[in-house]
Coordinates of C-alpha atoms and ligand atoms in Angstrom, one line a residue:
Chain A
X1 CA -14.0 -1.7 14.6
X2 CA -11.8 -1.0 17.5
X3 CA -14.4 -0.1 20.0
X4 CA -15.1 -1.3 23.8
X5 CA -17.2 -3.3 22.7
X6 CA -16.6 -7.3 22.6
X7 CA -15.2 -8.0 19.2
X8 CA -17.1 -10.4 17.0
X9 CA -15.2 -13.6 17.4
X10 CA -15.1 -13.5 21.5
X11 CA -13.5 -11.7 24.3
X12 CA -10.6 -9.1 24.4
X13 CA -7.5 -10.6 26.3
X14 CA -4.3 -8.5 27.5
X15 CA -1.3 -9.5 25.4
X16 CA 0.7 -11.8 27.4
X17 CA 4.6 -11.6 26.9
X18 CA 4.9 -15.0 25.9
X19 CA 3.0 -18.1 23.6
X20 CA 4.0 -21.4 22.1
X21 CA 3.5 -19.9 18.7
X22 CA 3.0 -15.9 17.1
X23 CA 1.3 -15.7 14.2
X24 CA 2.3 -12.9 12.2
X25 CA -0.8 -11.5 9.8
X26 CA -4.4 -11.7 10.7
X27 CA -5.3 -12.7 7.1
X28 CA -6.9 -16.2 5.7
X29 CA -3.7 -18.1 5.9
X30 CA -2.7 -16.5 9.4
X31 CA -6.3 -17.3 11.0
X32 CA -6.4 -21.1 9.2
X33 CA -3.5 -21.6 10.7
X34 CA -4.0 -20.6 14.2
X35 CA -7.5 -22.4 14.2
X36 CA -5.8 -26.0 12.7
X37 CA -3.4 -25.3 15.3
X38 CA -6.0 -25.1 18.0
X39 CA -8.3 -27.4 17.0
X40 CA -6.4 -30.5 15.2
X41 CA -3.2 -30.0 17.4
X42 CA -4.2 -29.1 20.7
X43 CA -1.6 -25.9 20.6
X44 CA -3.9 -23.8 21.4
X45 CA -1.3 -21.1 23.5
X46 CA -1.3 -19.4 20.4
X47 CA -1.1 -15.6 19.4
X48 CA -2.2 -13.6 16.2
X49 CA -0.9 -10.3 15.9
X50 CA -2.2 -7.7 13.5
X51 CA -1.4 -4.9 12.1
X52 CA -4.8 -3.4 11.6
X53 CA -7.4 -5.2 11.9
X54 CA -8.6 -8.8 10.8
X55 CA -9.4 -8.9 7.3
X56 CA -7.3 -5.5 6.0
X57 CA -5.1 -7.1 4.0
X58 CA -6.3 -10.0 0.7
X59 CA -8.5 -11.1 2.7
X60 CA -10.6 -8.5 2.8
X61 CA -10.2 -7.6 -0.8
X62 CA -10.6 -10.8 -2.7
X63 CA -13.0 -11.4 -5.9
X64 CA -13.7 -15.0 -3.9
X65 CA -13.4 -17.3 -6.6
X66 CA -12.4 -20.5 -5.7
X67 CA -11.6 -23.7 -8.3
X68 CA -9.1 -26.4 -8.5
X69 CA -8.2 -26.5 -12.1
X70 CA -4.6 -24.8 -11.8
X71 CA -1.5 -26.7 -14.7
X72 CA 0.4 -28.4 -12.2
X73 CA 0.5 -31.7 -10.2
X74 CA 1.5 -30.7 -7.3
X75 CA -0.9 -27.5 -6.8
X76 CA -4.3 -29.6 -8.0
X77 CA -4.4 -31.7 -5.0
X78 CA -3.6 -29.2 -2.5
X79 CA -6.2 -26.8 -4.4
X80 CA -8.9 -29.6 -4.4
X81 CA -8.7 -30.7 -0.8
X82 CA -9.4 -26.5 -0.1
X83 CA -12.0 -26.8 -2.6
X84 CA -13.8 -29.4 -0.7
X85 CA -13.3 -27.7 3.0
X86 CA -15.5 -25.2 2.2
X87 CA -18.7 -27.2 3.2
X88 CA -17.1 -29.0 5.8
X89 CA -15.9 -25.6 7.6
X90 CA -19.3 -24.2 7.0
X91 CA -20.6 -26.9 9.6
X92 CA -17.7 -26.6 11.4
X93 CA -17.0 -23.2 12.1
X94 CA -21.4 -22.8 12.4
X95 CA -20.8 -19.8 10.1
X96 CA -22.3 -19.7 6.6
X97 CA -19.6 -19.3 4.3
X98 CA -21.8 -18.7 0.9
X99 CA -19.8 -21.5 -0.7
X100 CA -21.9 -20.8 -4.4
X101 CA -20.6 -24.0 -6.6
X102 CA -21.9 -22.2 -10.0
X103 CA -18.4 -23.3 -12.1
X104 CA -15.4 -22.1 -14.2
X105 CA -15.7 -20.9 -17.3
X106 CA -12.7 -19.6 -18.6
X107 CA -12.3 -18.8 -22.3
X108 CA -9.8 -19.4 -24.5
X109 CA -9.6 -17.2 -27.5
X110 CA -6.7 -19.0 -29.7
X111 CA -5.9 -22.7 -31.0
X112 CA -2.6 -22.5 -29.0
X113 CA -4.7 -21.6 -26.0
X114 CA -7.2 -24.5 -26.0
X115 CA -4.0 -27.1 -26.5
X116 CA -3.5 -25.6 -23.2
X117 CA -6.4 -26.0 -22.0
X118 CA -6.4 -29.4 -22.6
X119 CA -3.2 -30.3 -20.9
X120 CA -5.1 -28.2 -18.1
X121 CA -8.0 -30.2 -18.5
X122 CA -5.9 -33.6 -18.2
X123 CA -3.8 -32.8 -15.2
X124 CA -7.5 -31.9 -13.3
X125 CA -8.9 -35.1 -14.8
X126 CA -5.9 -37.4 -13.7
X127 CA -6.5 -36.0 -10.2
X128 CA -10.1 -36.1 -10.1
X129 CA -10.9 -32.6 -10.6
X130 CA -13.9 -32.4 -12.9
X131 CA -12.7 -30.4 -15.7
X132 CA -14.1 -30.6 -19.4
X133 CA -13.1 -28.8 -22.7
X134 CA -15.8 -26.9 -24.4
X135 CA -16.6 -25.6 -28.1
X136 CA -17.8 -22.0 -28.0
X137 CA -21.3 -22.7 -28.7
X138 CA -21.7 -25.0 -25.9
X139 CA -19.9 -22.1 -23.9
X140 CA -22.7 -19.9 -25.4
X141 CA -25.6 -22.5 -24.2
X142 CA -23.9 -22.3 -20.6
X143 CA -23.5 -18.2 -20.6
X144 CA -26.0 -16.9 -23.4
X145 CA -25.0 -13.7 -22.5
X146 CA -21.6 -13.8 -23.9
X147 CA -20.6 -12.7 -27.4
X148 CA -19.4 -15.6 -29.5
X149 CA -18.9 -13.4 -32.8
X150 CA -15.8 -13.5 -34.8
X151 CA -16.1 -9.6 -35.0
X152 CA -14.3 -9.3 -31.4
X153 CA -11.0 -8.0 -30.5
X154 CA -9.8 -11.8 -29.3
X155 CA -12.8 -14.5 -31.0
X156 CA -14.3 -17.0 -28.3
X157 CA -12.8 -20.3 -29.2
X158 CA -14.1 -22.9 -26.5
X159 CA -13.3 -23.0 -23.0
X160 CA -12.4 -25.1 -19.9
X161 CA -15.2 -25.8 -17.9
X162 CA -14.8 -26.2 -14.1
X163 CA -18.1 -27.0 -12.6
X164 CA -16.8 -27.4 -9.2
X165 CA -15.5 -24.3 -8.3
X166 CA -17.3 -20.9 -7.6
X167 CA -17.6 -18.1 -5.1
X168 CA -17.3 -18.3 -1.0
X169 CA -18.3 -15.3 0.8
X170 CA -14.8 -14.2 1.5
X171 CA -15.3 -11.7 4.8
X172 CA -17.6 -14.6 6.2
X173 CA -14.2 -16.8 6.3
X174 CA -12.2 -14.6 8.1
X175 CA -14.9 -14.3 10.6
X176 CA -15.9 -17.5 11.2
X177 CA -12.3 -18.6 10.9
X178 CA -11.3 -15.9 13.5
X179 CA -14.2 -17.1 15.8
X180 CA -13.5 -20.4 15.4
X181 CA -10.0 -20.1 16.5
X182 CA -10.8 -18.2 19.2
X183 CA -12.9 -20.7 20.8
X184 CA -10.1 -22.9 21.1
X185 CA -8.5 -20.2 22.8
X186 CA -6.3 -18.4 19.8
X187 CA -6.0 -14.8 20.9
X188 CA -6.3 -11.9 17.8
X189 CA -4.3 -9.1 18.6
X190 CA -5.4 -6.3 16.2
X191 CA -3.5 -2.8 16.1
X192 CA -0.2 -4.4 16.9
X193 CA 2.5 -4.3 14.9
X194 CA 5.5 -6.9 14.2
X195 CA 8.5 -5.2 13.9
X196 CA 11.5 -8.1 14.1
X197 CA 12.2 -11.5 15.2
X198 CA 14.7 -12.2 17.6
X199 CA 17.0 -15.2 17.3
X200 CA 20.2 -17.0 19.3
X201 CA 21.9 -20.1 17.9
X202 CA 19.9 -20.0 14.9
X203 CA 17.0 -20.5 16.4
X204 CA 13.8 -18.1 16.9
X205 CA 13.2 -16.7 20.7
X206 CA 10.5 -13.6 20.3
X207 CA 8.7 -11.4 18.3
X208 CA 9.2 -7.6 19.0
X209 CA 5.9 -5.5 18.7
X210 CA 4.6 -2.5 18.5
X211 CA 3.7 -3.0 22.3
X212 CA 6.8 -5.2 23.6
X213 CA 8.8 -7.9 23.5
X214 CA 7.0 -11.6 23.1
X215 CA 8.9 -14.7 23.7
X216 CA 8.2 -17.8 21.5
X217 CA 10.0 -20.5 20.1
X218 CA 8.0 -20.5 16.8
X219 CA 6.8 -18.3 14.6
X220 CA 4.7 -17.2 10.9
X221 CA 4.9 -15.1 8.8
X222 CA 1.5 -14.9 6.5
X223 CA 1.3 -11.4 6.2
X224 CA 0.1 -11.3 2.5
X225 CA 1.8 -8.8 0.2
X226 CA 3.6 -7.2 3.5
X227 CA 5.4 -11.0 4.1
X228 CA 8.5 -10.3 1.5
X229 CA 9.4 -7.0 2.9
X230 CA 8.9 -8.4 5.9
X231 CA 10.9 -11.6 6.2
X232 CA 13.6 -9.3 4.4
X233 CA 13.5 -6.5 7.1
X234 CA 13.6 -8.8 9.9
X235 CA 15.9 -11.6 8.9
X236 CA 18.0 -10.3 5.5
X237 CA 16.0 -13.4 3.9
X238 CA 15.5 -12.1 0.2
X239 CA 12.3 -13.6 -1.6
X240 CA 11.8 -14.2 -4.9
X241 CA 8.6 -12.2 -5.4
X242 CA 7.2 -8.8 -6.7
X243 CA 4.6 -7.1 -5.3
X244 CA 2.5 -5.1 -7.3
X245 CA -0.9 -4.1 -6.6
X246 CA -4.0 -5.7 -8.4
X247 CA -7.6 -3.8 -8.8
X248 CA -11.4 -5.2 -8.8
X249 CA -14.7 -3.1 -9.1
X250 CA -18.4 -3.8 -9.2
X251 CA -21.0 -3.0 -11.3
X252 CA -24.6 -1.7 -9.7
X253 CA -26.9 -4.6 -9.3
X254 CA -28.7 -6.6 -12.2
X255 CA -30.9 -9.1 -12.8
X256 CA -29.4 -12.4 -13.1
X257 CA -27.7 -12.6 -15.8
X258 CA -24.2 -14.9 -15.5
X259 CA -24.6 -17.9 -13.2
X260 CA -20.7 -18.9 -13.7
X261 CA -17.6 -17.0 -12.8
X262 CA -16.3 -16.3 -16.2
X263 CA -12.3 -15.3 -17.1
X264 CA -10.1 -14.6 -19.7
X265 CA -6.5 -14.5 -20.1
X266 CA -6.3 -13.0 -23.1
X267 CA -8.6 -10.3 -21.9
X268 CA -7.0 -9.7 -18.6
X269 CA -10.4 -9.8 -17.1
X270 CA -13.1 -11.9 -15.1
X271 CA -16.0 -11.6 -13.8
X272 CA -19.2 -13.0 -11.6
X273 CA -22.5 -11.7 -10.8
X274 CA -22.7 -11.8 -6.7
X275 CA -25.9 -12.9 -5.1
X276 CA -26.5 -9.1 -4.4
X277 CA -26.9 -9.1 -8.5
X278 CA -23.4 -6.9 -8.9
X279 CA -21.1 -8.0 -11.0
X280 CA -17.9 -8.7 -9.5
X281 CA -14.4 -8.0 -12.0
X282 CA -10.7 -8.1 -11.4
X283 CA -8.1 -7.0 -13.5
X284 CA -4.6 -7.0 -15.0
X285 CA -1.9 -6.3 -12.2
X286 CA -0.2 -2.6 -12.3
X287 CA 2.9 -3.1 -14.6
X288 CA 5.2 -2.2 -11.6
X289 CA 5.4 -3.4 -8.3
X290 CA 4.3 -0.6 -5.8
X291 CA 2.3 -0.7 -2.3
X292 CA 0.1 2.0 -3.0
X293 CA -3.4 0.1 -3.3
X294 CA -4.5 2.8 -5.3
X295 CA -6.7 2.7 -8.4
X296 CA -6.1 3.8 -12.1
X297 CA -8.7 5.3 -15.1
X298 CA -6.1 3.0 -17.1
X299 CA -7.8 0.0 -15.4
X300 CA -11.3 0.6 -15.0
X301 CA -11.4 1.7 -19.0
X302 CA -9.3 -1.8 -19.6
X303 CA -12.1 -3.2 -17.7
X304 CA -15.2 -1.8 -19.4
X305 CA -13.8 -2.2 -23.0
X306 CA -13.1 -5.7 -22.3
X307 CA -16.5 -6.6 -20.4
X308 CA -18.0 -4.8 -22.9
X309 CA -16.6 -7.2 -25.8
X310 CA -17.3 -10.4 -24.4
X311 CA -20.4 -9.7 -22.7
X312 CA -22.3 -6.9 -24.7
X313 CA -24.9 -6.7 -22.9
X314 CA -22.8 -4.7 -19.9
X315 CA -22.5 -1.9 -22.2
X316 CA -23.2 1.2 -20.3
X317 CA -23.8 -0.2 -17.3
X318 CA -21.7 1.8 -14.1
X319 CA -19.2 0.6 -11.9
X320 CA -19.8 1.5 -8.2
X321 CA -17.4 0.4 -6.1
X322 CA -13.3 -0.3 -7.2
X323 CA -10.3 -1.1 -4.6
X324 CA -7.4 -2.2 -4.7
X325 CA -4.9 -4.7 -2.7
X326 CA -1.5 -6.2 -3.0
X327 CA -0.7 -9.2 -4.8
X328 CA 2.9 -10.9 -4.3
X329 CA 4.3 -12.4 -7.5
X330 CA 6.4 -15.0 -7.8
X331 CA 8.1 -16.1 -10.9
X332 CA 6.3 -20.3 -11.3
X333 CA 3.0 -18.4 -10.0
X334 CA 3.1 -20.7 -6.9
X335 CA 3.6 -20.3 -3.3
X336 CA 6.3 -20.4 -0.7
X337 CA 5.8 -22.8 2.1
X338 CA 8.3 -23.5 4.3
X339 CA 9.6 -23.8 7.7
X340 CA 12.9 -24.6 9.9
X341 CA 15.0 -23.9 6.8
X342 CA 17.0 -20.6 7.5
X343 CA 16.4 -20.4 11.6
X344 CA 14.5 -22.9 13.5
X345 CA 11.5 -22.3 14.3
X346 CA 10.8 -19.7 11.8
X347 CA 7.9 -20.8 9.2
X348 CA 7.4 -18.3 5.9
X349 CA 3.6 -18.9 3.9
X350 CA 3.7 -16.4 1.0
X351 CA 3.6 -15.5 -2.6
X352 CA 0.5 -16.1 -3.1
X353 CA -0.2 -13.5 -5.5
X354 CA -4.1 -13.3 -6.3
X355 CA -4.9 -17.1 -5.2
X356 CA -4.3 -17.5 -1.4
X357 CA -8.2 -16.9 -1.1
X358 CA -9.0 -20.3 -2.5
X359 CA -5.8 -22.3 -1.0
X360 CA -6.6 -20.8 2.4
X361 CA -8.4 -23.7 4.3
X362 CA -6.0 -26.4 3.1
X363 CA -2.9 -24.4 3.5
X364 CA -3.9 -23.5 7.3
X365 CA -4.3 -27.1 8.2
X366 CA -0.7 -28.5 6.3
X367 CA 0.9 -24.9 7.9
X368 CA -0.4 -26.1 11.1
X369 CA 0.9 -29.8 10.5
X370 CA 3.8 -28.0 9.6
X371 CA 4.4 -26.2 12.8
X372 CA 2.6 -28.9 15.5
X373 CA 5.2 -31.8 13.8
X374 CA 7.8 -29.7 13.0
X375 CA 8.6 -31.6 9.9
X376 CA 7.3 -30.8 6.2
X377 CA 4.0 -32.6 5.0
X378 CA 4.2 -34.4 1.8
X379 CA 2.2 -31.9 -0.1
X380 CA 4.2 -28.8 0.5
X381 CA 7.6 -30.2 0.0
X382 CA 6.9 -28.6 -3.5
X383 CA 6.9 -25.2 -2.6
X384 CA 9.8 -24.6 -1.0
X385 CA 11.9 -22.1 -0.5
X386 CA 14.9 -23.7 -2.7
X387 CA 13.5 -24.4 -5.6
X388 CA 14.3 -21.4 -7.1
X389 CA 18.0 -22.2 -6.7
X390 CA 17.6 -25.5 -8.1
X391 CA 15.8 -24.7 -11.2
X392 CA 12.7 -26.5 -9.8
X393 CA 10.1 -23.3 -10.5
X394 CA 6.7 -25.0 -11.4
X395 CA 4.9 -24.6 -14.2
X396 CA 1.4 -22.8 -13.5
X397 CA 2.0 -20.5 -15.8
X398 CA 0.5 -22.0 -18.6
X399 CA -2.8 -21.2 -18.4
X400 CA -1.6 -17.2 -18.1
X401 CA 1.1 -15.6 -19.7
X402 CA 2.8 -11.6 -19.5
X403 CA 1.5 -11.6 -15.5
X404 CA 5.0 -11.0 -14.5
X405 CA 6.5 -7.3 -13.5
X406 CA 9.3 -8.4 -16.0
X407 CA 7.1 -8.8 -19.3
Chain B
X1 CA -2.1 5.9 -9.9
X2 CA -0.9 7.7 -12.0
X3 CA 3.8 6.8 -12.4
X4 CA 5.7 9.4 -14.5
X5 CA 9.3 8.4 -15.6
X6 CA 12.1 10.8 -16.3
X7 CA 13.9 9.3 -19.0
X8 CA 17.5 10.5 -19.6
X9 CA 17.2 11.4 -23.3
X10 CA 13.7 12.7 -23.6
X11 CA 12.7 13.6 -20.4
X12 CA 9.8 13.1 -17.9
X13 CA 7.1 10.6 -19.4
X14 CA 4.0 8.6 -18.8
X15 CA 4.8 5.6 -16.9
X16 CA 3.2 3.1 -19.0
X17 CA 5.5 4.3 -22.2
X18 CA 8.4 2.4 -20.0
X19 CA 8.8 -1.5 -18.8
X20 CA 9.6 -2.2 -15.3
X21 CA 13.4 -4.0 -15.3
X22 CA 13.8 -4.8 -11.6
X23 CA 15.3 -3.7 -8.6
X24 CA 19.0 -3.0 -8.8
X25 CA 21.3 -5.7 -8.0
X26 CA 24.8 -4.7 -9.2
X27 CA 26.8 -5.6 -12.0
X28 CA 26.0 -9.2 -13.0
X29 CA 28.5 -12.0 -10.9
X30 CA 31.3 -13.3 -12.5
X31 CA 30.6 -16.7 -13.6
X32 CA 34.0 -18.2 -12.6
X33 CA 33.1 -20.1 -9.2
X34 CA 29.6 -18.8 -9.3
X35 CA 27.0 -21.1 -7.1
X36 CA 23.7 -21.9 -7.7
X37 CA 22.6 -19.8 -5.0
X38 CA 24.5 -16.8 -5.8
X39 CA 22.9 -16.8 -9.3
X40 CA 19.2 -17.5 -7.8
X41 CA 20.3 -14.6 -5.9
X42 CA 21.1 -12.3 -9.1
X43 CA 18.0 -13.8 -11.3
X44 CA 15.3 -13.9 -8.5
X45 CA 15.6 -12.9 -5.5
X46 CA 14.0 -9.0 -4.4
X47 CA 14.3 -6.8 -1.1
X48 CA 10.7 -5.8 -1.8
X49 CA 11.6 -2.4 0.2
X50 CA 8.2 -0.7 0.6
X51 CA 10.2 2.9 0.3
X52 CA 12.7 4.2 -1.7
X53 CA 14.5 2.0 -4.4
X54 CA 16.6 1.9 -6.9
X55 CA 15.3 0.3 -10.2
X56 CA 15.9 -0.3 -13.9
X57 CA 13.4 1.1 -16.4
X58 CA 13.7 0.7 -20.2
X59 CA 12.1 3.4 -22.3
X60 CA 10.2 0.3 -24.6
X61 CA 7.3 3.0 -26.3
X62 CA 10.3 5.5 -26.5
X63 CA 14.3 6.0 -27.3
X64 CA 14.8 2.5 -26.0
X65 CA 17.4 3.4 -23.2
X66 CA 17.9 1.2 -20.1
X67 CA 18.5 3.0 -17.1
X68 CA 17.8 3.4 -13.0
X69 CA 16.1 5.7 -11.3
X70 CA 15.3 6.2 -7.4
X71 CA 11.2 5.7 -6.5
X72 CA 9.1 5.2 -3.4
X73 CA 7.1 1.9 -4.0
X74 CA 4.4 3.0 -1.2
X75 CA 4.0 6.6 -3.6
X76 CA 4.6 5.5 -6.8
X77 CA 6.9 9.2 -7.1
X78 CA 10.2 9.4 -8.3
X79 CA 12.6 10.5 -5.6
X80 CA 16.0 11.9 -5.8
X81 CA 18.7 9.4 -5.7
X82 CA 21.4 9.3 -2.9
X83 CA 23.8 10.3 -5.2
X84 CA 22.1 13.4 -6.2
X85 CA 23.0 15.1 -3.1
X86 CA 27.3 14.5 -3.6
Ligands
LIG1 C1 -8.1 -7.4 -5.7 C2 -7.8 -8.8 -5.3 C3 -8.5 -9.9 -5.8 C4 -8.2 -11.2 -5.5 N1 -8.9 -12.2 -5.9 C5 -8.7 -13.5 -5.5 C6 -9.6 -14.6 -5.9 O1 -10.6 -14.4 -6.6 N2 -9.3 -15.8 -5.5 C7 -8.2 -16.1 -4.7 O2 -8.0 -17.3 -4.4 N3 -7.4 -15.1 -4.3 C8 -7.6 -13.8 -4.6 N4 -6.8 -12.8 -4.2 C9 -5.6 -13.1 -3.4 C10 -5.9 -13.3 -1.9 O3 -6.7 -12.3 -1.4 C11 -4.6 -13.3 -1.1 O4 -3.7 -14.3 -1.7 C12 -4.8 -13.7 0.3 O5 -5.6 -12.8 1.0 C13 -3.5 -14.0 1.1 O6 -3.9 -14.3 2.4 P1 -2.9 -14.0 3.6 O7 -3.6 -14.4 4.8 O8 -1.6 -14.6 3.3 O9 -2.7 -12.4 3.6 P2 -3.7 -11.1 3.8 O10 -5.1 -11.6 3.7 O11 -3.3 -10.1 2.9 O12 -3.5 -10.8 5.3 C14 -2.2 -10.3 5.8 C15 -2.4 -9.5 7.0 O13 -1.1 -9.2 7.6 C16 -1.2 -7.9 8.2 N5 0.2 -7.4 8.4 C17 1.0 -6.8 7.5 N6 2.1 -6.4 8.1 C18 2.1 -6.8 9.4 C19 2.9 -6.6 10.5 N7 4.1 -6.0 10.4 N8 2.5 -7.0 11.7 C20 1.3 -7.6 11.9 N9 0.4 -7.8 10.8 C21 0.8 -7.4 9.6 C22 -2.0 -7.1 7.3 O14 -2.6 -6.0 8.0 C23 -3.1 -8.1 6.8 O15 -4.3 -8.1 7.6 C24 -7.1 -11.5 -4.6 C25 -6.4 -10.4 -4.1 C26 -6.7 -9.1 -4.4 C27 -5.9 -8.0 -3.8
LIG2 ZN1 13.6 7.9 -23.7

């Protein structure tokens, strides 16, 4: 990873001790950014600096589903304009992304739950998101795999159907990203640690590092489920987030057998069958926020009893791989974007719990807007930071309820 | 992982027999001339200290006491509190 060799996405440069803008986080947002930066706004003197190395944090650890059914107005069309990237960056970036369109199906297992659905349904619909509420056995006809008995801890009701969304091959976009940014000249600094941000006048001047000082007038902070601690540590800006950390496993490969991703809130569970033939499932968040990564039995028996119900046929099939990564709560279940708020020059992109995967292509070019402008773009003036103190929290949680620390 | 609590009543206990209250913020503000950003402050607002904290824990599958306790978030292990040592 850290060898002599020339790294993947082009050649090793010295750090220099100064750029127009620091980019704090070599994940999906961080690398988005810098390229949009690059390539839509010619700042191209621009400087990612990581911690470990691209790709260690979310981005790495992802279950890749992407869709663009979420409750609220103003995250559909930020949601949809990422969902439709993903072929366009493909040509783009020359880098196949394995954007797999297979659909949505999430289940709903109560009356109460497919009323939400439908309000779901008709904010995707309003926005032109192709959404559609389904009875269970039309559910069945999509996924014949899945158990629509009564005889189940939490009975199949219907479900929203997304065909749009899918999987993208989530290691391929921080490649390609990170080698398309390059090309514009964006230098990736891995092993190199941000440890404050110096200011004067309210206003940003460098970055300190692990190996010096850098000077720049702006700078992000995208560093995943590290940003909170972060932007607190270095600039006694307190966050309204918890950061606890989420698991996913996979099963040994199989035969085609679910040619949708499939979820369930009342479960606490999805799933997908990759192209390998594994199938692919997250689970519930731990119940307290911690940075430990680590897995628990507690999860991976949650995981096989519920798989088990709703698709029988996974019975006694083993799980091969499980990880962990960090997942940064916040209490609407939306994002933080903002910028020039607190100090100028200083831009925060976080909070984005276990969906910055699928918001990463848009948010990198309205982040880079964002910076290149210096003013907000229309579409994330929602997500601001001061919502929270005006009793403006959106509403995505709808669709999923007890997935706070505080339930 | 694996989180044990010590409760004050009945002891040390498996973690998920407790609910998570937050981090601890102080006694609640006083409501006259309280802004809207001082109570954002109190409701929301976390240090998110990768470390040592202190934190509220309600014994929910238990005795049903609230009360804090010092842990390292990057351990999940209970650690003695400053105040231990005075
Ligand atoms: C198990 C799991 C499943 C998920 N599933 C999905 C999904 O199906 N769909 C979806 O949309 N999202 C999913 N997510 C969420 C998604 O992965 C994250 O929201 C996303 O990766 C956030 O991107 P990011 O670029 O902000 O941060 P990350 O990708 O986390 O990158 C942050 C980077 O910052 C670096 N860093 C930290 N501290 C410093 C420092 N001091 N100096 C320099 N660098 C630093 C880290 O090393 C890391 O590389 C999932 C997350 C997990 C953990
Ligand atoms: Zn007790």
């Amino acid at each position: 990873m850290f060898s002599k060799q020339k790294p993947m996405w082009g050649e090793k440069t010295q750090l220099k001790s100064s750029y127009d803008a620091v980019i704090i986080g070599g994940g999906l947002h961080g690398l988005a950014t810098a390229y949009y930066l690059a390539k839509e706004h010619g700042i191209t003197d621009v400087a990612i600096i990581e911690k470990n190395y691209i790709g260690f944090g979310g981005a790495g650890r992802n279950t890749a589903i992407v869709r663009a059914n979420q409750r609220t107005q103003y995250n559909v069309p930020l949601y949809n304009e990422a969902l439709k990237l993903w072929p366009i960056l493909t040509k783009e970036l020359d880098y196949n992304l394995m954007f797999n369109n297979c659909g949505n199906l999430n289940l709903m297992h109560s009356e109460a739950a497919m009323k939400a659905a439908r309000m779901t349904i008709a904010t995707a619909q309003f926005h032109g998101v192709e959404s559609h509420l389904i009875d269970a056995k039309e559910a069945k006809e999509l996924v014949p795999a899945l158990n629509i008995s009564e005889d189940i801890t939490f009975p199949i009701h219907g479900a929203m159907f997304h065909p749009p969304g899918g999987i993208v091959r989530h290691d391929a976009v921080v490649w390609g990203l990170a080698r398309g940014a390059n090309k514009y000249g964006v230098e990736i600094h891995q092993q190199t640690e941000a440890t404050g941000i110096k200011t004067q006048n309210g206003k940003v001047t460098a970055v300190e590092t692990s190996r010096g000082t850098i000077n720049t007038k702006q700078v992000l902070i995208s560093a995943g489920g590290y940003s909170a601690a972060l932007i607190y540590g270095m600039l006694g800006i307190k966050l309204p987030i918890s950061v606890l950390t989420i698991q996913a496993m996979v099963t040994q490969p199989l035969k085609p057998l679910l040619n949708h991703v499939v979820s369930s809130g009342a479960y606490h569970c999805y799933a997908n069958q990759t192209l390998k033939g594994e199938v692919a499932t997250g689970a519930h968040m731990d119940q307290w926020p911690n940075y430990t990564t680590q897995n628990t039995a507690h999860y991976i028996k949650h995981q096989a009893e519920a798989l088990s119900e709703f698709l029988p046929c996974l019975r006694g099939v083993k799980f091969m791989r499980i990880w962990g990564g960090l997942a940064d709560m916040t209490p609407d279940m939306a994002p933080i974007m903002d910028g020039n708020d607190h100090v100028e020059g200083f831009y925060m992109d976080c909070g984005w719990g276990y969906f910055g995967f699928k918001s990463c292509s848009a948010v990198g070019k309205y982040m880079a807007q964002f910076m290149a402008e210096k003013e907000c773009p229309e579409i994330l003036k929602p997500f601001n930071y001061r919502r929270y103190e005006k009793h403006q929290l959106m509403g995505e949680t709808a669709a999923l309820v007890n997935y706070t620390p505080d339930n | 992982m694996a989180l044990t609590i010590t409760c004050p009543i009945c002891g040390k206990r498996n973690g998920y027999e407790f609910r998570y209250g937050g981090e601890d913020k102080g006694p609640r503000p006083e409501e006259a001339g309280l802004t809207p950003e001082a109570w954002c402050d109190y409701v929301h607002m976390n240090k998110c200290v990768a470390g040592v904290q202190k934190e509220w824990w309600f014994h929910k599958d238990g005795c049903g006491s609230w009360f804090t306790i010092h842990r390292d978030t990057t351990t999940n292990l209970e650690v003695k509190g400053p105040e231990a040592d005075k």
